[in-house]
Amino acid sequence: MPELPEVESFGKYLVKTSLNKEIKKVKIESPQLLQNIDINVFNKKIKGKCFLNVKRHGKYLFVLLNNNSWLVLHFGMTGSLKFYKDNAKKLLYSRVIFDFDDGSHLAFIDPRKFGKIHFTQKIDDFINYKKLGPDAFDINLKTFKNLYSKRRGASKTALMNQNVMSGVGNIYSDEILYHAHVHPKTSFLNLSDGKLNEIFKIMKNVLKIAIDRDLKGENLPDSFIIPHRIKNGECPESKTKLKTIKISGRTSYYCPVCQKEI
DNA sequence: CGTGGCTCCTGGCGGC
DNA sequence: TGCCGCCAGGAGCCAC
């Protein structure tokens, strides 16, 4: 689930529910999510603090604590956040739970435990450490073209590479290429300058629509390929049955009529 | 640069 | 029903 749009809404959700409350206790059910930090040190850094603000870069959510450090959340394939008030309730697949002093809780839910939690003093340090490219929602056209115009290999692989640009994953790369009428295996090297401009615009648009819809809890438009990502799904435009191929080990959906390989 | 394979985990689904 | 293999919206590591 969690690519850029979902992480953006997790951030908004955290802001809406969990800011400025003292964290009484952290329950760490799955210590393996903690990266480069001892469980005791983690506890010490969090206990008695509160969340002040959030920032997002790509698929990472940075949560500012009132000790000038940032908690870094990455949601993997199945991570999410859930806020609740009921004291007795404990949600299935809770891996880390923040207990606030007013009796409410924020849980990091993650069935597959692919999520990761770090600490950093500065966001930029973390971005450098992970070698993350610019955020897909912030990036400008010039930078985008610099990064992609000479990129070899499949366009889908390039869009998913977090070191080139950060935030687009398997699902949204398919969506972007679908609207651009580009086959996921086609290389950026084979695309015209105009096509790159178009892909840039489409990417921004797709992400914006996805963020808005996610925040409102609505479904994506039927003109998107994502809702048709099912067995026997059809292209909403040409009504052709969608095809799937493996690219970089991930399943890619595309329309064989609208997206011809070059 | 680039690719493909394997790994970390758990649950759901289809096939036999 | 029971078991098995495969698949899943991420990403790091390694060999080539």
mmCIF file of C-alpha atoms (C1' of nucleotides) in Angstrom:
data_model
loop_
_atom_site.group_PDB
_atom_site.id
_atom_site.type_symbol
_atom_site.label_atom_id
_atom_site.label_comp_id
_atom_site.label_asym_id
_atom_site.label_seq_id
_atom_site.Cartn_x
_atom_site.Cartn_y
_atom_site.Cartn_z
ATOM 1 C CA MET A 1 0.000 0.000 0.000
ATOM 2 C CA PRO A 2 2.302 2.676 1.130
ATOM 3 C CA GLU A 3 3.756 4.678 -1.702
ATOM 4 C CA LEU A 4 4.000 8.456 -1.660
ATOM 5 C CA PRO A 5 0.261 9.247 -1.545
ATOM 6 C CA GLU A 6 -0.450 6.818 1.271
ATOM 7 C CA VAL A 7 2.516 7.994 3.324
ATOM 8 C CA GLU A 8 1.329 11.562 2.809
ATOM 9 C CA SER A 9 -2.018 10.692 4.296
ATOM 10 C CA PHE A 10 -0.458 8.745 7.182
ATOM 11 C CA GLY A 11 1.379 11.968 7.991
ATOM 12 C CA LYS A 12 -1.800 14.030 7.933
ATOM 13 C CA TYR A 13 -3.470 11.383 10.080
ATOM 14 C CA LEU A 14 -0.704 11.528 12.659
ATOM 15 C CA VAL A 15 -0.938 15.324 12.764
ATOM 16 C CA LYS A 16 -4.689 15.185 13.219
ATOM 17 C CA THR A 17 -4.603 12.626 16.019
ATOM 18 C CA SER A 18 -1.321 12.505 17.861
ATOM 19 C CA LEU A 19 0.521 15.821 18.164
ATOM 20 C CA ASN A 20 1.500 17.452 21.468
ATOM 21 C CA LYS A 21 0.540 14.549 23.687
ATOM 22 C CA GLU A 22 3.030 13.205 26.147
ATOM 23 C CA ILE A 23 4.135 9.695 25.289
ATOM 24 C CA LYS A 24 3.828 7.748 28.502
ATOM 25 C CA LYS A 25 5.125 4.488 27.164
ATOM 26 C CA VAL A 26 6.153 2.709 23.971
ATOM 27 C CA LYS A 27 5.371 -0.932 23.515
ATOM 28 C CA ILE A 28 7.643 -2.613 21.036
ATOM 29 C CA GLU A 29 6.163 -5.914 19.982
ATOM 30 C CA SER A 30 8.524 -6.446 17.059
ATOM 31 C CA PRO A 31 12.012 -5.150 17.866
ATOM 32 C CA GLN A 32 13.268 -6.155 14.439
ATOM 33 C CA LEU A 33 11.577 -3.073 12.985
ATOM 34 C CA LEU A 34 14.079 -0.883 14.842
ATOM 35 C CA GLN A 35 17.080 -0.022 12.692
ATOM 36 C CA ASN A 36 20.492 0.728 14.148
ATOM 37 C CA ILE A 37 19.055 1.436 17.542
ATOM 38 C CA ASP A 38 18.901 -0.570 20.712
ATOM 39 C CA ILE A 39 15.462 -1.115 22.166
ATOM 40 C CA ASN A 40 16.414 0.514 25.467
ATOM 41 C CA VAL A 41 17.871 3.554 23.785
ATOM 42 C CA PHE A 42 14.756 3.767 21.655
ATOM 43 C CA ASN A 43 12.575 3.769 24.748
ATOM 44 C CA LYS A 44 14.664 6.414 26.414
ATOM 45 C CA LYS A 45 14.502 8.695 23.400
ATOM 46 C CA ILE A 46 10.727 8.466 23.158
ATOM 47 C CA LYS A 47 9.454 8.247 26.708
ATOM 48 C CA GLY A 48 8.086 11.510 28.097
ATOM 49 C CA LYS A 49 8.427 13.253 24.730
ATOM 50 C CA CYS A 50 5.756 14.301 22.294
ATOM 51 C CA PHE A 51 5.308 14.517 18.558
ATOM 52 C CA LEU A 52 5.484 18.067 17.251
ATOM 53 C CA ASN A 53 5.284 17.852 13.496
ATOM 54 C CA VAL A 54 5.774 15.635 10.465
ATOM 55 C CA LYS A 55 7.592 15.828 7.147
ATOM 56 C CA ARG A 56 7.599 13.386 4.310
ATOM 57 C CA HIS A 57 10.258 12.514 1.767
ATOM 58 C CA GLY A 58 9.347 9.842 -0.752
ATOM 59 C CA LYS A 59 7.909 6.920 1.150
ATOM 60 C CA TYR A 60 9.481 7.992 4.440
ATOM 61 C CA LEU A 61 7.631 9.818 7.177
ATOM 62 C CA PHE A 62 9.708 11.925 9.576
ATOM 63 C CA VAL A 63 8.134 12.719 12.934
ATOM 64 C CA LEU A 64 9.667 15.548 14.946
ATOM 65 C CA LEU A 65 10.077 14.997 18.685
ATOM 66 C CA ASN A 66 10.531 17.757 21.239
ATOM 67 C CA ASN A 67 14.144 16.771 21.764
ATOM 68 C CA ASN A 68 15.187 17.922 18.322
ATOM 69 C CA SER A 69 15.381 14.491 16.770
ATOM 70 C CA TRP A 70 13.239 12.797 14.201
ATOM 71 C CA LEU A 71 11.587 9.438 14.322
ATOM 72 C CA VAL A 72 11.705 7.955 10.833
ATOM 73 C CA LEU A 73 8.911 5.635 9.741
ATOM 74 C CA HIS A 74 8.957 3.448 6.664
ATOM 75 C CA PHE A 75 5.886 1.341 6.019
ATOM 76 C CA GLY A 76 7.230 -1.424 3.819
ATOM 77 C CA MET A 77 4.538 -3.312 1.958
ATOM 78 C CA THR A 78 1.846 -3.524 4.616
ATOM 79 C CA GLY A 79 2.516 -0.832 7.205
ATOM 80 C CA SER A 80 0.019 1.762 8.399
ATOM 81 C CA LEU A 81 -0.912 3.891 11.406
ATOM 82 C CA LYS A 82 -3.950 3.504 13.602
ATOM 83 C CA PHE A 83 -5.042 5.843 16.355
ATOM 84 C CA TYR A 84 -7.488 4.653 18.993
ATOM 85 C CA LYS A 85 -8.794 5.649 22.384
ATOM 86 C CA ASP A 86 -10.083 2.479 23.887
ATOM 87 C CA ASN A 87 -7.651 1.356 26.512
ATOM 88 C CA ALA A 88 -8.511 -2.323 26.354
ATOM 89 C CA LYS A 89 -8.329 -2.629 22.618
ATOM 90 C CA LYS A 90 -5.224 -3.948 21.035
ATOM 91 C CA LEU A 91 -5.197 -4.156 17.301
ATOM 92 C CA LEU A 92 -4.071 -7.142 15.322
ATOM 93 C CA TYR A 93 -0.572 -6.780 13.856
ATOM 94 C CA SER A 94 0.396 -3.893 16.131
ATOM 95 C CA ARG A 95 4.192 -3.869 16.045
ATOM 96 C CA VAL A 96 4.914 -0.650 17.940
ATOM 97 C CA ILE A 97 2.383 1.173 20.117
ATOM 98 C CA PHE A 98 2.757 4.675 21.493
ATOM 99 C CA ASP A 99 0.667 5.184 24.645
ATOM 100 C CA PHE A 100 -0.255 8.812 25.266
ATOM 101 C CA ASP A 101 -0.946 10.246 28.700
ATOM 102 C CA ASP A 102 -4.591 10.947 27.865
ATOM 103 C CA GLY A 103 -5.219 7.219 27.416
ATOM 104 C CA SER A 104 -5.143 7.225 23.629
ATOM 105 C CA HIS A 105 -2.739 5.235 21.456
ATOM 106 C CA LEU A 106 -1.034 5.355 18.114
ATOM 107 C CA ALA A 107 -0.135 1.959 16.682
ATOM 108 C CA PHE A 108 2.269 1.116 13.897
ATOM 109 C CA ILE A 109 0.436 -1.750 12.238
ATOM 110 C CA ASP A 110 2.398 -4.037 9.946
ATOM 111 C CA PRO A 111 1.364 -7.638 9.224
ATOM 112 C CA ARG A 112 4.457 -8.530 7.217
ATOM 113 C CA LYS A 113 6.973 -6.700 9.397
ATOM 114 C CA PHE A 114 8.737 -5.150 6.429
ATOM 115 C CA GLY A 115 8.380 -1.737 8.023
ATOM 116 C CA LYS A 116 11.430 0.043 9.436
ATOM 117 C CA ILE A 117 11.922 2.587 12.181
ATOM 118 C CA HIS A 118 14.986 4.803 12.483
ATOM 119 C CA PHE A 119 16.069 7.902 14.333
ATOM 120 C CA THR A 120 17.888 10.824 12.837
ATOM 121 C CA GLN A 121 19.044 14.221 14.032
ATOM 122 C CA LYS A 122 18.579 15.778 10.630
ATOM 123 C CA ILE A 123 16.361 14.760 7.740
ATOM 124 C CA ASP A 124 19.066 15.570 5.214
ATOM 125 C CA ASP A 125 21.496 13.271 6.970
ATOM 126 C CA PHE A 126 19.035 10.449 6.604
ATOM 127 C CA ILE A 127 18.357 11.210 2.939
ATOM 128 C CA ASN A 128 22.091 11.175 2.257
ATOM 129 C CA TYR A 129 22.556 7.986 4.209
ATOM 130 C CA LYS A 130 19.876 6.252 2.147
ATOM 131 C CA LYS A 131 20.976 8.062 -1.003
ATOM 132 C CA LEU A 132 17.380 8.984 -1.756
ATOM 133 C CA GLY A 133 16.585 10.979 -4.857
ATOM 134 C CA PRO A 134 14.372 14.063 -4.758
ATOM 135 C CA ASP A 135 10.780 13.661 -3.682
ATOM 136 C CA ALA A 136 8.456 12.858 -6.569
ATOM 137 C CA PHE A 137 5.869 15.405 -5.488
ATOM 138 C CA ASP A 138 8.397 18.208 -4.994
ATOM 139 C CA ILE A 139 10.631 17.629 -7.966
ATOM 140 C CA ASN A 140 10.674 20.257 -10.747
ATOM 141 C CA LEU A 141 10.641 19.586 -14.472
ATOM 142 C CA LYS A 142 14.288 20.454 -15.028
ATOM 143 C CA THR A 143 15.546 18.072 -12.365
ATOM 144 C CA PHE A 144 13.168 15.380 -13.522
ATOM 145 C CA LYS A 145 14.472 15.589 -17.076
ATOM 146 C CA ASN A 146 18.079 15.654 -15.956
ATOM 147 C CA LEU A 147 17.523 12.495 -14.000
ATOM 148 C CA TYR A 148 15.537 10.571 -16.564
ATOM 149 C CA SER A 149 16.445 11.722 -20.081
ATOM 150 C CA LYS A 150 19.610 9.605 -20.150
ATOM 151 C CA ARG A 151 18.307 6.755 -18.095
ATOM 152 C CA ARG A 152 18.801 3.323 -19.625
ATOM 153 C CA GLY A 153 16.758 0.233 -18.824
ATOM 154 C CA ALA A 154 13.022 -0.130 -18.390
ATOM 155 C CA SER A 155 11.121 3.077 -17.628
ATOM 156 C CA LYS A 156 9.224 1.309 -14.878
ATOM 157 C CA THR A 157 12.424 0.245 -13.138
ATOM 158 C CA ALA A 158 13.745 3.788 -13.355
ATOM 159 C CA LEU A 159 10.582 5.290 -11.885
ATOM 160 C CA MET A 160 10.655 2.809 -9.014
ATOM 161 C CA ASN A 161 14.312 3.418 -8.199
ATOM 162 C CA GLN A 162 14.272 5.416 -4.964
ATOM 163 C CA ASN A 163 17.836 6.562 -5.500
ATOM 164 C CA VAL A 164 16.836 8.369 -8.675
ATOM 165 C CA MET A 165 13.586 9.819 -7.395
ATOM 166 C CA SER A 166 11.764 9.022 -4.206
ATOM 167 C CA GLY A 167 8.144 8.066 -3.672
ATOM 168 C CA VAL A 168 6.922 6.121 -6.690
ATOM 169 C CA GLY A 169 6.569 2.350 -6.322
ATOM 170 C CA ASN A 170 5.131 -0.559 -8.235
ATOM 171 C CA ILE A 171 1.516 0.624 -8.336
ATOM 172 C CA TYR A 172 1.981 4.281 -9.192
ATOM 173 C CA SER A 173 4.711 3.630 -11.751
ATOM 174 C CA ASP A 174 2.171 1.515 -13.628
ATOM 175 C CA GLU A 175 -0.419 4.255 -13.304
ATOM 176 C CA ILE A 176 1.904 6.949 -14.616
ATOM 177 C CA LEU A 177 3.089 4.917 -17.597
ATOM 178 C CA TYR A 178 -0.463 3.897 -18.398
ATOM 179 C CA HIS A 179 -1.658 7.499 -18.717
ATOM 180 C CA ALA A 180 1.467 8.382 -20.694
ATOM 181 C CA HIS A 181 0.836 5.481 -23.095
ATOM 182 C CA VAL A 182 4.341 4.200 -22.490
ATOM 183 C CA HIS A 183 5.114 0.483 -22.226
ATOM 184 C CA PRO A 184 6.770 -0.277 -18.865
ATOM 185 C CA LYS A 185 9.759 -1.849 -20.588
ATOM 186 C CA THR A 186 10.369 1.081 -22.911
ATOM 187 C CA SER A 187 13.492 2.997 -21.954
ATOM 188 C CA PHE A 188 13.481 6.733 -21.296
ATOM 189 C CA LEU A 189 16.286 6.942 -23.857
ATOM 190 C CA ASN A 190 13.724 6.143 -26.540
ATOM 191 C CA LEU A 191 11.296 8.842 -25.514
ATOM 192 C CA SER A 192 11.109 12.331 -26.963
ATOM 193 C CA ASP A 193 11.624 15.506 -25.000
ATOM 194 C CA GLY A 194 7.916 16.206 -25.303
ATOM 195 C CA LYS A 195 7.089 12.802 -23.898
ATOM 196 C CA LEU A 196 9.236 13.477 -20.852
ATOM 197 C CA ASN A 197 7.364 16.719 -20.255
ATOM 198 C CA GLU A 198 4.141 14.786 -20.508
ATOM 199 C CA ILE A 199 5.238 12.066 -18.098
ATOM 200 C CA PHE A 200 6.265 14.704 -15.597
ATOM 201 C CA LYS A 201 2.856 16.369 -15.744
ATOM 202 C CA ILE A 202 1.041 13.058 -15.538
ATOM 203 C CA MET A 203 3.086 11.981 -12.535
ATOM 204 C CA LYS A 204 2.221 15.131 -10.601
ATOM 205 C CA ASN A 205 -1.400 14.796 -11.525
ATOM 206 C CA VAL A 206 -1.662 11.117 -10.601
ATOM 207 C CA LEU A 207 -0.007 11.720 -7.243
ATOM 208 C CA LYS A 208 -2.188 14.719 -6.500
ATOM 209 C CA ILE A 209 -5.396 12.872 -7.302
ATOM 210 C CA ALA A 210 -4.268 9.875 -5.261
ATOM 211 C CA ILE A 211 -3.403 12.030 -2.247
ATOM 212 C CA ASP A 212 -6.741 13.848 -2.349
ATOM 213 C CA ARG A 213 -8.722 10.665 -2.754
ATOM 214 C CA ASP A 214 -6.832 8.895 -0.034
ATOM 215 C CA LEU A 215 -7.457 11.708 2.422
ATOM 216 C CA LYS A 216 -11.158 11.685 1.657
ATOM 217 C CA GLY A 217 -11.281 7.895 1.833
ATOM 218 C CA GLU A 218 -12.637 7.728 -1.702
ATOM 219 C CA ASN A 219 -11.728 5.323 -4.457
ATOM 220 C CA LEU A 220 -9.556 6.258 -7.377
ATOM 221 C CA PRO A 221 -11.317 7.304 -10.607
ATOM 222 C CA ASP A 222 -12.364 4.536 -12.957
ATOM 223 C CA SER A 223 -10.105 6.072 -15.612
ATOM 224 C CA PHE A 224 -7.138 4.942 -13.496
ATOM 225 C CA ILE A 225 -5.607 1.547 -14.132
ATOM 226 C CA ILE A 226 -5.254 0.775 -10.408
ATOM 227 C CA PRO A 227 -8.908 -0.225 -9.861
ATOM 228 C CA HIS A 228 -8.546 -2.616 -12.801
ATOM 229 C CA ARG A 229 -5.508 -4.348 -11.343
ATOM 230 C CA ILE A 230 -7.396 -7.572 -10.932
ATOM 231 C CA LYS A 231 -7.758 -10.856 -12.742
ATOM 232 C CA ASN A 232 -9.362 -10.206 -16.132
ATOM 233 C CA GLY A 233 -9.201 -6.455 -15.522
ATOM 234 C CA GLU A 234 -9.808 -4.304 -18.593
ATOM 235 C CA CYS A 235 -8.272 -1.077 -19.827
ATOM 236 C CA PRO A 236 -10.833 1.641 -19.002
ATOM 237 C CA GLU A 237 -10.031 3.376 -22.300
ATOM 238 C CA SER A 238 -9.739 0.645 -24.921
ATOM 239 C CA LYS A 239 -11.586 -2.086 -23.005
ATOM 240 C CA THR A 240 -8.750 -4.482 -23.846
ATOM 241 C CA LYS A 241 -7.855 -7.107 -21.286
ATOM 242 C CA LEU A 242 -4.827 -5.886 -19.353
ATOM 243 C CA LYS A 243 -1.586 -7.817 -19.489
ATOM 244 C CA THR A 244 0.948 -8.463 -16.768
ATOM 245 C CA ILE A 245 4.709 -8.893 -16.955
ATOM 246 C CA LYS A 246 7.446 -9.139 -14.371
ATOM 247 C CA ILE A 247 9.816 -6.198 -14.329
ATOM 248 C CA SER A 248 12.474 -5.975 -11.646
ATOM 249 C CA GLY A 249 10.707 -8.815 -9.915
ATOM 250 C CA ARG A 250 7.464 -6.873 -9.603
ATOM 251 C CA THR A 251 4.191 -7.473 -11.365
ATOM 252 C CA SER A 252 3.431 -4.783 -13.883
ATOM 253 C CA TYR A 253 -0.045 -4.219 -15.333
ATOM 254 C CA TYR A 254 -0.371 -2.504 -18.692
ATOM 255 C CA CYS A 255 -2.669 -2.208 -21.679
ATOM 256 C CA PRO A 256 -1.262 -3.976 -24.757
ATOM 257 C CA VAL A 257 -3.158 -1.603 -27.064
ATOM 258 C CA CYS A 258 -2.490 1.754 -25.413
ATOM 259 C CA GLN A 259 1.085 1.019 -24.343
ATOM 260 C CA LYS A 260 3.187 -0.282 -27.226
ATOM 261 C CA GLU A 261 6.787 -1.168 -26.577
ATOM 262 C CA ILE A 262 9.326 0.953 -28.428
ATOM 263 C "C1'" DC B 1 25.305 1.336 -15.474
ATOM 264 C "C1'" DG B 2 22.108 -2.273 -15.529
ATOM 265 C "C1'" DT B 3 19.667 -6.946 -14.419
ATOM 266 C "C1'" DG B 4 18.051 -10.989 -11.967
ATOM 267 C "C1'" DG B 5 17.841 -13.728 -7.826
ATOM 268 C "C1'" DC B 6 17.373 -14.197 -3.039
ATOM 269 C "C1'" DT B 7 15.998 -12.577 1.552
ATOM 270 C "C1'" DC B 8 13.339 -10.517 5.295
ATOM 271 C "C1'" DC B 9 7.845 -11.749 7.041
ATOM 272 C "C1'" DT B 10 2.756 -13.144 7.153
ATOM 273 C "C1'" DG B 11 -1.719 -14.115 5.223
ATOM 274 C "C1'" DG B 12 -4.951 -15.062 1.446
ATOM 275 C "C1'" DC B 13 -6.127 -17.523 -2.538
ATOM 276 C "C1'" DG B 14 -6.471 -21.146 -6.058
ATOM 277 C "C1'" DG B 15 -5.544 -25.894 -7.251
ATOM 278 C "C1'" DC B 16 -5.375 -30.702 -6.293
ATOM 279 C "C1'" DT C 1 -11.268 -30.262 4.489
ATOM 280 C "C1'" DG C 2 -6.178 -30.165 4.253
ATOM 281 C "C1'" DC C 3 -2.021 -29.145 2.349
ATOM 282 C "C1'" DC C 4 0.981 -26.662 -0.920
ATOM 283 C "C1'" DG C 5 2.763 -23.332 -3.752
ATOM 284 C "C1'" DC C 6 2.282 -18.911 -5.276
ATOM 285 C "C1'" DC C 7 1.414 -14.244 -4.809
ATOM 286 C "C1'" DA C 8 1.432 -9.632 -2.433
ATOM 287 C "C1'" DG C 9 1.579 -1.615 -3.398
ATOM 288 C "C1'" DG C 10 9.319 -2.472 -0.331
ATOM 289 C "C1'" DA C 11 13.999 -2.675 -0.415
ATOM 290 C "C1'" DG C 12 18.880 -4.348 0.648
ATOM 291 C "C1'" DC C 13 22.428 -7.379 -0.819
ATOM 292 C "C1'" DC C 14 25.056 -10.006 -4.052
ATOM 293 C "C1'" DA C 15 26.716 -11.976 -8.429
ATOM 294 C "C1'" DC C 16 27.167 -11.160 -13.074
#
